[in-house]
PDB file of C-alpha atoms in Angstrom:
ATOM      1  CA  UNK A 187      74.912-134.549-184.500  1.00 46.00           C
ATOM      2  CA  UNK A 188      77.719-133.083-182.725  1.00 59.00           C
ATOM      3  CA  UNK A 189      77.492-130.199-181.532  1.00 77.00           C
ATOM      4  CA  UNK A 190      79.700-128.233-181.726  1.00 87.00           C
ATOM      5  CA  UNK A 191      81.158-130.087-185.105  1.00 89.00           C
ATOM      6  CA  UNK A 192      84.843-131.619-185.575  1.00 87.00           C
ATOM      7  CA  UNK A 193      85.401-128.254-187.962  1.00 89.00           C
ATOM      8  CA  UNK A 194      84.273-125.906-185.057  1.00 91.00           C
ATOM      9  CA  UNK A 195      86.554-127.903-182.422  1.00 91.00           C
ATOM     10  CA  UNK A 196      89.428-127.807-184.672  1.00 89.00           C
ATOM     11  CA  UNK A 197      89.376-124.218-185.611  1.00 89.00           C
ATOM     12  CA  UNK A 198      88.859-123.659-181.651  1.00 89.00           C
ATOM     13  CA  UNK A 199      91.739-125.884-180.810  1.00 89.00           C
ATOM     14  CA  UNK A 200      94.422-124.215-183.697  1.00 88.00           C
ATOM     15  CA  UNK A 201      92.937-120.722-183.016  1.00 87.00           C
ATOM     16  CA  UNK A 202      96.299-119.835-181.434  1.00 82.00           C
ATOM     17  CA  UNK A 203      98.504-121.277-184.025  1.00 82.00           C
ATOM     18  CA  UNK A 204     100.465-118.159-185.893  1.00 82.00           C
ATOM     19  CA  UNK A 205     100.613-118.367-189.850  1.00 82.00           C
ATOM     20  CA  UNK A 206     103.194-120.140-191.032  1.00 81.00           C
ATOM     21  CA  UNK A 207     103.105-122.877-188.114  1.00 82.00           C
ATOM     22  CA  UNK A 208     101.700-126.449-188.037  1.00 83.00           C
ATOM     23  CA  UNK A 209      98.277-126.706-186.787  1.00 84.00           C
ATOM     24  CA  UNK A 210      97.976-128.342-183.313  1.00 85.00           C
ATOM     25  CA  UNK A 211      95.321-130.839-184.641  1.00 85.00           C
ATOM     26  CA  UNK A 212      94.306-131.498-188.314  1.00 83.00           C
ATOM     27  CA  UNK A 213      91.878-134.398-187.891  1.00 87.00           C
ATOM     28  CA  UNK A 214      88.815-135.777-186.282  1.00 90.00           C
ATOM     29  CA  UNK A 215      90.962-138.252-184.656  1.00 91.00           C
ATOM     30  CA  UNK A 216      93.066-135.974-182.524  1.00 89.00           C
ATOM     31  CA  UNK A 217      89.866-134.212-181.155  1.00 91.00           C
ATOM     32  CA  UNK A 218      88.168-137.838-180.645  1.00 92.00           C
ATOM     33  CA  UNK A 219      91.421-138.928-178.369  1.00 91.00           C
ATOM     34  CA  UNK A 220      91.757-135.647-176.662  1.00 91.00           C
ATOM     35  CA  UNK A 221      88.306-135.458-175.858  1.00 93.00           C
ATOM     36  CA  UNK A 222      87.966-139.213-174.662  1.00 94.00           C
ATOM     37  CA  UNK A 223      91.359-138.815-172.515  1.00 94.00           C
ATOM     38  CA  UNK A 224      89.873-135.848-170.462  1.00 94.00           C
ATOM     39  CA  UNK A 225      86.486-138.112-170.253  1.00 95.00           C
ATOM     40  CA  UNK A 226      88.519-140.380-168.509  1.00 96.00           C
ATOM     41  CA  UNK A 227      89.835-137.974-166.121  1.00 96.00           C
ATOM     42  CA  UNK A 228      86.714-136.663-165.094  1.00 95.00           C
ATOM     43  CA  UNK A 229      85.281-139.570-164.864  1.00 96.00           C
ATOM     44  CA  UNK A 230      88.423-140.947-162.474  1.00 97.00           C
ATOM     45  CA  UNK A 231      87.653-137.897-160.404  1.00 94.00           C
ATOM     46  CA  UNK A 232      89.339-134.712-161.812  1.00 94.00           C
ATOM     47  CA  UNK A 233      87.355-131.292-161.469  1.00 94.00           C
ATOM     48  CA  UNK A 234      84.775-130.504-164.470  1.00 94.00           C
ATOM     49  CA  UNK A 235      86.158-127.209-166.131  1.00 94.00           C
ATOM     50  CA  UNK A 236      82.493-126.065-167.358  1.00 93.00           C
ATOM     51  CA  UNK A 237      78.456-126.810-166.014  1.00 92.00           C
ATOM     52  CA  UNK A 238      78.470-130.564-166.471  1.00 86.00           C
ATOM     53  CA  UNK A 239      75.303-131.332-164.353  1.00 90.00           C
ATOM     54  CA  UNK A 240      73.239-133.674-165.969  1.00 91.00           C
ATOM     55  CA  UNK A 241      75.918-134.083-168.647  1.00 93.00           C
ATOM     56  CA  UNK A 242      77.858-137.244-169.861  1.00 94.00           C
ATOM     57  CA  UNK A 243      81.871-137.158-169.027  1.00 95.00           C
ATOM     58  CA  UNK A 244      82.363-136.851-173.166  1.00 94.00           C
ATOM     59  CA  UNK A 245      79.799-134.232-173.303  1.00 93.00           C
ATOM     60  CA  UNK A 246      81.357-132.304-170.761  1.00 94.00           C
ATOM     61  CA  UNK A 247      84.929-132.491-172.081  1.00 94.00           C
ATOM     62  CA  UNK A 248      83.593-131.530-175.480  1.00 93.00           C
ATOM     63  CA  UNK A 249      82.480-128.198-173.862  1.00 94.00           C
ATOM     64  CA  UNK A 250      85.829-127.788-172.067  1.00 94.00           C
ATOM     65  CA  UNK A 251      87.616-128.102-175.093  1.00 93.00           C
ATOM     66  CA  UNK A 252      85.001-125.985-177.342  1.00 92.00           C
ATOM     67  CA  UNK A 253      85.073-123.046-174.599  1.00 92.00           C
ATOM     68  CA  UNK A 254      89.027-123.311-174.727  1.00 89.00           C
ATOM     69  CA  UNK A 255      89.139-124.912-170.901  1.00 91.00           C
ATOM     70  CA  UNK A 256      91.401-127.269-172.031  1.00 89.00           C
ATOM     71  CA  UNK A 257      94.730-127.558-174.580  1.00 86.00           C
ATOM     72  CA  UNK A 258      95.233-130.093-176.868  1.00 85.00           C
ATOM     73  CA  UNK A 259      99.185-130.184-176.771  1.00 79.00           C
ATOM     74  CA  UNK A 260     101.613-131.036-179.620  1.00 71.00           C
ATOM     75  CA  UNK A 261     103.985-134.110-179.216  1.00 69.00           C
ATOM     76  CA  UNK A 262     106.895-131.622-179.152  1.00 68.00           C
ATOM     77  CA  UNK A 263     105.286-129.522-176.342  1.00 66.00           C
ATOM     78  CA  UNK A 264     104.434-132.653-174.410  1.00 63.00           C
ATOM     79  CA  UNK A 265     107.783-133.552-174.244  1.00 69.00           C
ATOM     80  CA  UNK A 266     109.503-130.853-173.382  1.00 70.00           C
ATOM     81  CA  UNK A 267     106.828-130.488-170.313  1.00 67.00           C
ATOM     82  CA  UNK A 268     107.851-133.851-169.441  1.00 71.00           C
ATOM     83  CA  UNK A 269     111.518-133.093-169.530  1.00 71.00           C
ATOM     84  CA  UNK A 270     110.357-130.168-167.222  1.00 71.00           C
ATOM     85  CA  UNK A 271     108.784-132.080-164.990  1.00 68.00           C
ATOM     86  CA  UNK A 272     111.632-135.020-164.700  1.00 71.00           C
ATOM     87  CA  UNK A 273     114.284-131.986-163.879  1.00 66.00           C
ATOM     88  CA  UNK A 274     111.697-130.864-161.554  1.00 65.00           C
ATOM     89  CA  UNK A 275     111.857-134.340-159.921  1.00 58.00           C
ATOM     90  CA  UNK A 276     115.418-134.479-159.985  1.00 61.00           C
ATOM     91  CA  UNK A 277     115.918-130.940-158.392  1.00 58.00           C
ATOM     92  CA  UNK A 278     113.397-132.309-155.431  1.00 56.00           C
ATOM     93  CA  UNK A 279     115.116-135.292-154.907  1.00 59.00           C
ATOM     94  CA  UNK A 280     118.553-133.301-154.779  1.00 56.00           C
ATOM     95  CA  UNK A 281     117.072-131.083-152.256  1.00 60.00           C
ATOM     96  CA  UNK A 282     115.677-133.669-149.966  1.00 58.00           C
ATOM     97  CA  UNK A 283     119.183-135.874-150.137  1.00 57.00           C
ATOM     98  CA  UNK A 284     120.829-132.395-148.948  1.00 60.00           C
ATOM     99  CA  UNK A 285     118.153-131.891-146.052  1.00 61.00           C
ATOM    100  CA  UNK A 286     118.822-135.599-145.107  1.00 59.00           C
ATOM    101  CA  UNK A 287     122.510-134.637-144.878  1.00 58.00           C
ATOM    102  CA  UNK A 288     121.714-131.709-143.244  1.00 61.00           C
ATOM    103  CA  UNK A 289     120.064-133.265-140.699  1.00 58.00           C
ATOM    104  CA  UNK A 290     121.989-136.309-140.012  1.00 58.00           C
ATOM    105  CA  UNK A 291     125.006-133.398-139.371  1.00 61.00           C
ATOM    106  CA  UNK A 292     122.729-131.384-136.745  1.00 56.00           C
ATOM    107  CA  UNK A 293     122.411-134.912-135.133  1.00 58.00           C
ATOM    108  CA  UNK A 294     125.885-135.653-135.143  1.00 56.00           C
ATOM    109  CA  UNK A 295     126.693-132.323-133.562  1.00 60.00           C
ATOM    110  CA  UNK A 296     124.095-132.474-130.960  1.00 59.00           C
ATOM    111  CA  UNK A 297     125.797-136.152-130.229  1.00 61.00           C
ATOM    112  CA  UNK A 298     129.139-134.453-129.913  1.00 60.00           C
ATOM    113  CA  UNK A 299     127.702-131.773-127.443  1.00 59.00           C
ATOM    114  CA  UNK A 300     126.170-133.974-125.126  1.00 54.00           C
TER     115      UNK A 300
END
């Protein structure tokens, strides 16, 4: 038997939801998908957020979720985070282009001064 139970995990995940809002998860499937994704991240080398010595990656992921160390993002929030990351990348690319232009201008000024 899974400890904590699916019901306990659903309650932990939805604990931050205010009254009248849709719950973050409402099914076991969401819990299974989130913990399996986190287990794959741990297998790939991500740092464990709880003491996982002697435990399998899935058990560690379940414990992380139960302790509130990881969160399940709703589709809406995930899209907002993705849009923010894309905007940040666009800003970084623009800054890089501006720095390249400034460097080229500085080189041209140095060549003129010789």
